[in-house]
Amino acid sequence: MKPIILTSPLQGWASPLEAVPDPVFAERMMGDGIAVDPTGDCLHAPCDAVVLSVHASGHAITLRTPEGAEILMHIGLDTVALGGRGFSPCVTEGASVQRLDPLIRFDLDLLVCEARAVITPVIVTNPERFTIVRRETGKLVGVGEAIMTLEPRDAADVAVVEGDTVRRTIVVPLVHGIHARPAARIGEIARKFVSEVKITKDEREGNVRSPVALMALGVKLGDEITLAATGPDAADALAAIGDLILGGMGEKAPAPTATSEFPREGGGPGAKNDGAAGSWAPASAGEQGARKPATTLPADGRLPGVTASPGIAIGQAGLFRLAEIAVTREGAGATAERAALDAALGLVADRLANKSATATGAERAILSAHTALLDDPTLTEDAHAAITQGDSAAYAWRTAIRAQADALRATGDARLAERADDMLDLERQVLRALAGEDLDERLSFPPGTILLADDLLPSHLLGLDTASIVGFCVERGGPTSHVAILAATMGLPALVAVGPALAEITAGTPLILDAGAGLLHVAPDAETQAAAQTAFDAQTERRRAALANAAQECRTQDGVWIEAFANLGSADDADAAVRNGAEGCGLLRTEFLFLERDSAPSVEEQTADYQRIADTLDGRPLIVRLLDIGGDKPAPYLPMAAEENPALGLRGIRVGLAHPEMLDAQLRAILAVRPAGQCRIMVPMIASLAELRAVRTALDAAAAAIGHTEHVALGIMIETPAAAVTADLLASEADFLSIGTNDLTQYALAMDRGNPAVASDLDGLHPAVLRLIARTCEGGAVHGKWTGVCGGLASDPLAVPILIGLGVSELSSAPALVPEIKALVATLTIDACRAHAAAAMNCISAADVRTLAREFRP
């Protein structure tokens, strides 16, 4: 059977069903499809069909195509209450219609005034027979323009009754497979039925009520799975769960090119995974020495790496390991052990809830993930079953959670491996609760520890006692990773991409970390130690003096004001920035509000977070970057296809423009912050003036909707070469320019910032990047607009004089580094910086620029 092409029945804005403010449609209770917000006044036939029914009120109609697909079109929301006013049906039940024939004429002005909304769902009401393999949303469509392609379900997708069990085999359309969010949604639906439902893949089985069990199956896009339901409502449970999966839950993959007559957008289902490559698990005593096969340390003990956060640290090696918590297997009776486990689970759940209430940014995301995993019924059921067999609560919990964590790791999926790490965090928390120990465990190391690990995730750093850690080195990673950003925020010297030789270093080995020079000295001799101590003492004195003078205005020696701002991700960051003398926030990252959750944050939730940060800054400027997510860091509730190269796909402002309702909510939240004018708005990943104009239009509409009349500065991030070379055009309408050097570097040098294989060459001081920065500053100056830097170069003391010489007048660095940046600027003159910058742009490599920068004397 050929695909069925449905064309738009209306002129208007096509949106995903999630945009419909009615759960009946948004949650696909009636079926799957899209919605159109009309600008015309006539509903047309989207295909050749027969009219099945016309609602008595004239506001809805259902068609059946020759292939049997049933299409419901419902004009507006709650329009049945109009009793037929404003609707004039042009056809009757049983009539045959052809594509584009008028079906219902309506009074759009009347609907706008009296209906709850005019957005019109176009629904396939028998999704058990037809799959939507292509849909067009996030754009204006005209009548007759293709919006959906349907294909009949595979013959395998038929329910089969075997005794009291009903089975159904389907092909999974979820672009990221069954990961945490879909697993949770499936479990939520399953709990509405009495019947037990299981999913089988490759002879492995998982109960659908358990998100962890489902994730452990490792179900990916295109996998064939079998659902089996047993019980009194088995058929209904099977239909609901099967349809939920086939509906895509907002994560449906686009159709292959061969099955689509529409222009293709973005990448296909074979998405490249550039996520974190490593994961951590507690090591038992027998595993302590088994990190990796040995390689050979350099004879001179000098291990090179890539600077993630500059500075000098002297100390001893600490390995990122957790000691096993000892447990006994034999229990004290099933009743007592079960009560002890339930009490411990309750304590941990209460702790997570209390901490979540005040947490922000990355910590909030991690706590949310832990809460969802702790609620998994399979874990408690397996633990209770082990207790019944005589095991202690602690032994039973460890056995249950490690079995699931191992299963997640066995999938080979980096996302699921991260969930396994979270489960092992929960293991420790519950075991400590059972032992009556403090749940707020900090991973302690001796003072002066330089932490060594194969890789680190942000969640790892959040659990460390950073008071005793003076720096860290990792084998993998890149200089622009989130861990590198956190290291700079905490003021910790750090190297990444050091390589596997790091694994040979044993705990307690003397180390010197010279992160600015990109070197780790292993077991240094006395002469090297003495030189490092002299440099460290000088660094410490510079920092002390810089902090003492941090409240002074940031000016060059010849009196030119360079704004010293800080990059923030939470109110705690804002507090640190103020204490370190920051004059404002040059970049507020808002994506932590949106990730690791099932739905976008509300306007009120966003406003509360932005207001808390604004209050902490006490009137200082706050530049809020609009949501910057995409294929490389997707939000599960946004229907975005997997991409072969996420860095070049749907990310940054492209996501906001594709989801205008979410962009509008964020703009309204920012506009609600008081005092008005403290917040400025910055648009990420701009590549054209058309994108800036679209955001300006959205901002004006949001302001008008809430009665906001004050001017709000709207600036842009320069992260693409396209934006840099057209900065003069963009500056004609942008209020300011801010350069994101991390992304600008990866795009200019065509090197993936998350790929350790090229990390050592990914340097923002490359002459090509410097020339793009110069071009940006020149373009902004044409229209009298200032240019700042909020990327990693603003935190690099070697780069600061060059940036100022190129024309940068605002530097937004990690909060801990603000005093040193201000102190450095005070030693500079504009003329010296300009001459230095000109020489840097004439170098032939980043290494030559860094050599030049180390020799520069202001």
PDB file of N, CA, C and O in Angstrom, residues 352-368 458-459 462 486 489 568-576 588-597 601 605-614 616:
ATOM      1  N   LEU A 352      15.866  13.642  49.254  1.00  0.00           N
ATOM      2  CA  LEU A 352      15.878  14.099  47.859  1.00  0.00           C
ATOM      3  C   LEU A 352      14.840  15.192  47.645  1.00  0.00           C
ATOM      4  O   LEU A 352      15.094  16.186  46.957  1.00  0.00           O
ATOM      5  N   ALA A 353      13.658  15.002  48.234  1.00  0.00           N
ATOM      6  CA  ALA A 353      12.600  16.004  48.071  1.00  0.00           C
ATOM      7  C   ALA A 353      13.002  17.333  48.706  1.00  0.00           C
ATOM      8  O   ALA A 353      12.784  18.410  48.131  1.00  0.00           O
ATOM      9  N   ASN A 354      13.585  17.275  49.905  1.00  0.00           N
ATOM     10  CA  ASN A 354      13.990  18.506  50.589  1.00  0.00           C
ATOM     11  C   ASN A 354      15.090  19.242  49.836  1.00  0.00           C
ATOM     12  O   ASN A 354      15.072  20.471  49.711  1.00  0.00           O
ATOM     13  N   LYS A 355      16.065  18.487  49.333  1.00  0.00           N
ATOM     14  CA  LYS A 355      17.158  19.121  48.605  1.00  0.00           C
ATOM     15  C   LYS A 355      16.681  19.664  47.253  1.00  0.00           C
ATOM     16  O   LYS A 355      17.141  20.703  46.799  1.00  0.00           O
ATOM     17  N   SER A 356      15.745  18.947  46.619  1.00  0.00           N
ATOM     18  CA  SER A 356      15.231  19.400  45.328  1.00  0.00           C
ATOM     19  C   SER A 356      14.491  20.721  45.453  1.00  0.00           C
ATOM     20  O   SER A 356      14.465  21.532  44.523  1.00  0.00           O
ATOM     21  N   ALA A 357      13.865  20.939  46.620  1.00  0.00           N
ATOM     22  CA  ALA A 357      13.074  22.155  46.803  1.00  0.00           C
ATOM     23  C   ALA A 357      13.915  23.418  46.713  1.00  0.00           C
ATOM     24  O   ALA A 357      13.421  24.491  46.343  1.00  0.00           O
ATOM     25  N   THR A 358      15.192  23.322  47.048  1.00  0.00           N
ATOM     26  CA  THR A 358      16.058  24.506  47.031  1.00  0.00           C
ATOM     27  C   THR A 358      17.187  24.413  46.013  1.00  0.00           C
ATOM     28  O   THR A 358      17.932  25.361  45.836  1.00  0.00           O
ATOM     29  N   ALA A 359      17.312  23.263  45.362  1.00  0.00           N
ATOM     30  CA  ALA A 359      18.429  23.069  44.430  1.00  0.00           C
ATOM     31  C   ALA A 359      18.209  23.848  43.145  1.00  0.00           C
ATOM     32  O   ALA A 359      17.078  24.166  42.769  1.00  0.00           O
ATOM     33  N   THR A 360      19.292  24.160  42.479  1.00  0.00           N
ATOM     34  CA  THR A 360      19.236  24.819  41.176  1.00  0.00           C
ATOM     35  C   THR A 360      20.222  24.139  40.239  1.00  0.00           C
ATOM     36  O   THR A 360      21.074  23.360  40.660  1.00  0.00           O
ATOM     37  N   GLY A 361      20.074  24.438  38.973  1.00  0.00           N
ATOM     38  CA  GLY A 361      21.046  24.025  37.975  1.00  0.00           C
ATOM     39  C   GLY A 361      21.276  22.522  37.939  1.00  0.00           C
ATOM     40  O   GLY A 361      20.353  21.712  38.002  1.00  0.00           O
ATOM     41  N   ALA A 362      22.539  22.144  37.812  1.00  0.00           N
ATOM     42  CA  ALA A 362      22.901  20.740  37.626  1.00  0.00           C
ATOM     43  C   ALA A 362      22.476  19.892  38.819  1.00  0.00           C
ATOM     44  O   ALA A 362      22.066  18.744  38.649  1.00  0.00           O
ATOM     45  N   GLU A 363      22.579  20.446  40.029  1.00  0.00           N
ATOM     46  CA  GLU A 363      22.221  19.656  41.207  1.00  0.00           C
ATOM     47  C   GLU A 363      20.754  19.267  41.163  1.00  0.00           C
ATOM     48  O   GLU A 363      20.384  18.135  41.495  1.00  0.00           O
ATOM     49  N   ARG A 364      19.890  20.180  40.725  1.00  0.00           N
ATOM     50  CA  ARG A 364      18.467  19.867  40.642  1.00  0.00           C
ATOM     51  C   ARG A 364      18.226  18.724  39.653  1.00  0.00           C
ATOM     52  O   ARG A 364      17.436  17.818  39.903  1.00  0.00           O
ATOM     53  N   ALA A 365      18.897  18.758  38.500  1.00  0.00           N
ATOM     54  CA  ALA A 365      18.719  17.717  37.489  1.00  0.00           C
ATOM     55  C   ALA A 365      19.128  16.356  38.037  1.00  0.00           C
ATOM     56  O   ALA A 365      18.453  15.348  37.803  1.00  0.00           O
ATOM     57  N   ILE A 366      20.235  16.319  38.778  1.00  0.00           N
ATOM     58  CA  ILE A 366      20.715  15.052  39.330  1.00  0.00           C
ATOM     59  C   ILE A 366      19.736  14.522  40.377  1.00  0.00           C
ATOM     60  O   ILE A 366      19.404  13.334  40.402  1.00  0.00           O
ATOM     61  N   LEU A 367      19.226  15.386  41.233  1.00  0.00           N
ATOM     62  CA  LEU A 367      18.277  14.961  42.261  1.00  0.00           C
ATOM     63  C   LEU A 367      16.990  14.434  41.639  1.00  0.00           C
ATOM     64  O   LEU A 367      16.401  13.465  42.134  1.00  0.00           O
ATOM     65  N   SER A 368      16.529  15.058  40.552  1.00  0.00           N
ATOM     66  CA  SER A 368      15.322  14.588  39.874  1.00  0.00           C
ATOM     67  C   SER A 368      15.523  13.184  39.316  1.00  0.00           C
ATOM     68  O   SER A 368      14.631  12.329  39.403  1.00  0.00           O
ATOM     69  N   PRO A 458      29.712  15.867  35.562  1.00  0.00           N
ATOM     70  CA  PRO A 458      29.373  16.923  36.524  1.00  0.00           C
ATOM     71  C   PRO A 458      28.861  16.365  37.847  1.00  0.00           C
ATOM     72  O   PRO A 458      29.167  16.898  38.911  1.00  0.00           O
ATOM     73  N   SER A 459      28.082  15.270  37.787  1.00  0.00           N
ATOM     74  CA  SER A 459      27.551  14.694  39.028  1.00  0.00           C
ATOM     75  C   SER A 459      28.669  14.205  39.940  1.00  0.00           C
ATOM     76  O   SER A 459      28.541  14.225  41.161  1.00  0.00           O
ATOM     77  N   LEU A 462      30.069  17.160  41.917  1.00  0.00           N
ATOM     78  CA  LEU A 462      29.155  17.650  42.940  1.00  0.00           C
ATOM     79  C   LEU A 462      29.243  16.834  44.222  1.00  0.00           C
ATOM     80  O   LEU A 462      28.837  17.298  45.282  1.00  0.00           O
ATOM     81  N   LEU A 486      32.839  23.530  35.061  1.00  0.00           N
ATOM     82  CA  LEU A 486      32.696  23.469  36.517  1.00  0.00           C
ATOM     83  C   LEU A 486      34.038  23.672  37.218  1.00  0.00           C
ATOM     84  O   LEU A 486      34.111  24.322  38.268  1.00  0.00           O
ATOM     85  N   THR A 489      34.738  27.242  37.262  1.00  0.00           N
ATOM     86  CA  THR A 489      33.826  27.904  38.199  1.00  0.00           C
ATOM     87  C   THR A 489      34.304  27.751  39.636  1.00  0.00           C
ATOM     88  O   THR A 489      34.203  28.665  40.455  1.00  0.00           O
ATOM     89  N   LEU A 568      27.314  32.348  34.931  1.00  0.00           N
ATOM     90  CA  LEU A 568      26.574  31.766  36.046  1.00  0.00           C
ATOM     91  C   LEU A 568      25.655  30.650  35.582  1.00  0.00           C
ATOM     92  O   LEU A 568      25.241  30.603  34.424  1.00  0.00           O
ATOM     93  N   GLY A 569      25.334  29.764  36.545  1.00  0.00           N
ATOM     94  CA  GLY A 569      24.349  28.731  36.285  1.00  0.00           C
ATOM     95  C   GLY A 569      23.364  28.571  37.424  1.00  0.00           C
ATOM     96  O   GLY A 569      22.470  27.739  37.362  1.00  0.00           O
ATOM     97  N   SER A 570      23.507  29.384  38.488  1.00  0.00           N
ATOM     98  CA  SER A 570      22.635  29.265  39.650  1.00  0.00           C
ATOM     99  C   SER A 570      22.807  30.485  40.545  1.00  0.00           C
ATOM    100  O   SER A 570      23.708  31.304  40.353  1.00  0.00           O
ATOM    101  N   ALA A 571      21.947  30.575  41.571  1.00  0.00           N
ATOM    102  CA  ALA A 571      22.067  31.662  42.546  1.00  0.00           C
ATOM    103  C   ALA A 571      23.349  31.523  43.365  1.00  0.00           C
ATOM    104  O   ALA A 571      23.949  32.529  43.766  1.00  0.00           O
ATOM    105  N   ASP A 572      23.784  30.291  43.616  1.00  0.00           N
ATOM    106  CA  ASP A 572      25.043  30.093  44.343  1.00  0.00           C
ATOM    107  C   ASP A 572      26.212  30.662  43.538  1.00  0.00           C
ATOM    108  O   ASP A 572      27.128  31.277  44.096  1.00  0.00           O
ATOM    109  N   ASP A 573      26.185  30.438  42.212  1.00  0.00           N
ATOM    110  CA  ASP A 573      27.228  31.021  41.369  1.00  0.00           C
ATOM    111  C   ASP A 573      27.189  32.545  41.455  1.00  0.00           C
ATOM    112  O   ASP A 573      28.233  33.210  41.487  1.00  0.00           O
ATOM    113  N   ALA A 574      25.971  33.094  41.477  1.00  0.00           N
ATOM    114  CA  ALA A 574      25.829  34.555  41.550  1.00  0.00           C
ATOM    115  C   ALA A 574      26.405  35.096  42.847  1.00  0.00           C
ATOM    116  O   ALA A 574      27.056  36.147  42.873  1.00  0.00           O
ATOM    117  N   ASP A 575      26.192  34.371  43.947  1.00  0.00           N
ATOM    118  CA  ASP A 575      26.740  34.794  45.237  1.00  0.00           C
ATOM    119  C   ASP A 575      28.265  34.799  45.187  1.00  0.00           C
ATOM    120  O   ASP A 575      28.920  35.738  45.657  1.00  0.00           O
ATOM    121  N   ALA A 576      28.844  33.736  44.593  1.00  0.00           N
ATOM    122  CA  ALA A 576      30.302  33.670  44.464  1.00  0.00           C
ATOM    123  C   ALA A 576      30.818  34.802  43.578  1.00  0.00           C
ATOM    124  O   ALA A 576      31.874  35.390  43.845  1.00  0.00           O
ATOM    125  N   LEU A 588      24.121  33.812  31.715  1.00  0.00           N
ATOM    126  CA  LEU A 588      23.380  32.909  32.597  1.00  0.00           C
ATOM    127  C   LEU A 588      22.929  31.729  31.753  1.00  0.00           C
ATOM    128  O   LEU A 588      22.115  31.873  30.846  1.00  0.00           O
ATOM    129  N   ARG A 589      23.483  30.548  32.055  1.00  0.00           N
ATOM    130  CA  ARG A 589      23.085  29.342  31.335  1.00  0.00           C
ATOM    131  C   ARG A 589      21.746  28.860  31.878  1.00  0.00           C
ATOM    132  O   ARG A 589      21.631  28.572  33.067  1.00  0.00           O
ATOM    133  N   THR A 590      20.751  28.747  31.019  1.00  0.00           N
ATOM    134  CA  THR A 590      19.411  28.374  31.489  1.00  0.00           C
ATOM    135  C   THR A 590      19.049  26.925  31.191  1.00  0.00           C
ATOM    136  O   THR A 590      17.993  26.458  31.611  1.00  0.00           O
ATOM    137  N   GLU A 591      19.936  26.174  30.493  1.00  0.00           N
ATOM    138  CA  GLU A 591      19.532  24.832  30.083  1.00  0.00           C
ATOM    139  C   GLU A 591      19.355  23.861  31.234  1.00  0.00           C
ATOM    140  O   GLU A 591      18.584  22.899  31.122  1.00  0.00           O
ATOM    141  N   PHE A 592      20.037  24.079  32.379  1.00  0.00           N
ATOM    142  CA  PHE A 592      19.861  23.156  33.492  1.00  0.00           C
ATOM    143  C   PHE A 592      18.425  23.174  34.018  1.00  0.00           C
ATOM    144  O   PHE A 592      17.981  22.235  34.655  1.00  0.00           O
ATOM    145  N   LEU A 593      17.685  24.260  33.739  1.00  0.00           N
ATOM    146  CA  LEU A 593      16.278  24.315  34.116  1.00  0.00           C
ATOM    147  C   LEU A 593      15.427  23.366  33.281  1.00  0.00           C
ATOM    148  O   LEU A 593      14.346  22.970  33.694  1.00  0.00           O
ATOM    149  N   PHE A 594      15.909  23.045  32.084  1.00  0.00           N
ATOM    150  CA  PHE A 594      15.086  22.347  31.105  1.00  0.00           C
ATOM    151  C   PHE A 594      15.431  20.878  30.939  1.00  0.00           C
ATOM    152  O   PHE A 594      14.631  20.120  30.399  1.00  0.00           O
ATOM    153  N   LEU A 595      16.622  20.448  31.366  1.00  0.00           N
ATOM    154  CA  LEU A 595      17.061  19.083  31.123  1.00  0.00           C
ATOM    155  C   LEU A 595      16.704  18.161  32.292  1.00  0.00           C
ATOM    156  O   LEU A 595      16.411  18.613  33.397  1.00  0.00           O
ATOM    157  N   GLU A 596      16.728  16.852  32.026  1.00  0.00           N
ATOM    158  CA  GLU A 596      16.463  15.811  33.034  1.00  0.00           C
ATOM    159  C   GLU A 596      15.101  15.999  33.704  1.00  0.00           C
ATOM    160  O   GLU A 596      14.958  15.927  34.925  1.00  0.00           O
ATOM    161  N   ARG A 597      14.073  16.274  32.891  1.00  0.00           N
ATOM    162  CA  ARG A 597      12.719  16.406  33.416  1.00  0.00           C
ATOM    163  C   ARG A 597      11.744  16.010  32.315  1.00  0.00           C
ATOM    164  O   ARG A 597      12.115  15.934  31.143  1.00  0.00           O
ATOM    165  N   PRO A 601       9.868  23.705  32.083  1.00  0.00           N
ATOM    166  CA  PRO A 601       9.498  24.468  33.283  1.00  0.00           C
ATOM    167  C   PRO A 601       8.470  25.540  32.942  1.00  0.00           C
ATOM    168  O   PRO A 601       8.485  26.113  31.845  1.00  0.00           O
ATOM    169  N   GLU A 605       7.992  29.033  37.301  1.00  0.00           N
ATOM    170  CA  GLU A 605       9.196  28.377  37.806  1.00  0.00           C
ATOM    171  C   GLU A 605      10.455  29.055  37.282  1.00  0.00           C
ATOM    172  O   GLU A 605      11.412  29.292  38.025  1.00  0.00           O
ATOM    173  N   GLN A 606      10.441  29.383  35.998  1.00  0.00           N
ATOM    174  CA  GLN A 606      11.595  30.072  35.426  1.00  0.00           C
ATOM    175  C   GLN A 606      11.776  31.447  36.057  1.00  0.00           C
ATOM    176  O   GLN A 606      12.896  31.839  36.421  1.00  0.00           O
ATOM    177  N   THR A 607      10.694  32.187  36.175  1.00  0.00           N
ATOM    178  CA  THR A 607      10.781  33.533  36.745  1.00  0.00           C
ATOM    179  C   THR A 607      11.379  33.485  38.145  1.00  0.00           C
ATOM    180  O   THR A 607      12.215  34.321  38.510  1.00  0.00           O
ATOM    181  N   ALA A 608      10.942  32.509  38.952  1.00  0.00           N
ATOM    182  CA  ALA A 608      11.451  32.404  40.318  1.00  0.00           C
ATOM    183  C   ALA A 608      12.965  32.207  40.329  1.00  0.00           C
ATOM    184  O   ALA A 608      13.679  32.823  41.131  1.00  0.00           O
ATOM    185  N   ASP A 609      13.464  31.351  39.445  1.00  0.00           N
ATOM    186  CA  ASP A 609      14.910  31.107  39.390  1.00  0.00           C
ATOM    187  C   ASP A 609      15.660  32.345  38.912  1.00  0.00           C
ATOM    188  O   ASP A 609      16.692  32.729  39.480  1.00  0.00           O
ATOM    189  N   TYR A 610      15.163  32.979  37.843  1.00  0.00           N
ATOM    190  CA  TYR A 610      15.834  34.172  37.326  1.00  0.00           C
ATOM    191  C   TYR A 610      15.803  35.298  38.368  1.00  0.00           C
ATOM    192  O   TYR A 610      16.780  36.028  38.542  1.00  0.00           O
ATOM    193  N   GLN A 611      14.673  35.417  39.075  1.00  0.00           N
ATOM    194  CA  GLN A 611      14.547  36.476  40.067  1.00  0.00           C
ATOM    195  C   GLN A 611      15.507  36.251  41.235  1.00  0.00           C
ATOM    196  O   GLN A 611      16.110  37.206  41.756  1.00  0.00           O
ATOM    197  N   ARG A 612      15.662  34.983  41.627  1.00  0.00           N
ATOM    198  CA  ARG A 612      16.579  34.667  42.729  1.00  0.00           C
ATOM    199  C   ARG A 612      18.007  35.089  42.367  1.00  0.00           C
ATOM    200  O   ARG A 612      18.742  35.650  43.190  1.00  0.00           O
ATOM    201  N   ILE A 613      18.390  34.854  41.134  1.00  0.00           N
ATOM    202  CA  ILE A 613      19.740  35.215  40.694  1.00  0.00           C
ATOM    203  C   ILE A 613      19.869  36.723  40.584  1.00  0.00           C
ATOM    204  O   ILE A 613      20.876  37.313  41.004  1.00  0.00           O
ATOM    205  N   ALA A 614      18.833  37.382  40.049  1.00  0.00           N
ATOM    206  CA  ALA A 614      18.863  38.847  39.934  1.00  0.00           C
ATOM    207  C   ALA A 614      18.963  39.498  41.310  1.00  0.00           C
ATOM    208  O   ALA A 614      19.709  40.463  41.504  1.00  0.00           O
ATOM    209  N   THR A 616      20.297  38.196  43.969  1.00  0.00           N
ATOM    210  CA  THR A 616      21.646  37.955  44.488  1.00  0.00           C
ATOM    211  C   THR A 616      22.647  38.928  43.878  1.00  0.00           C
ATOM    212  O   THR A 616      23.577  39.387  44.549  1.00  0.00           O
TER     213      THR A 616
END
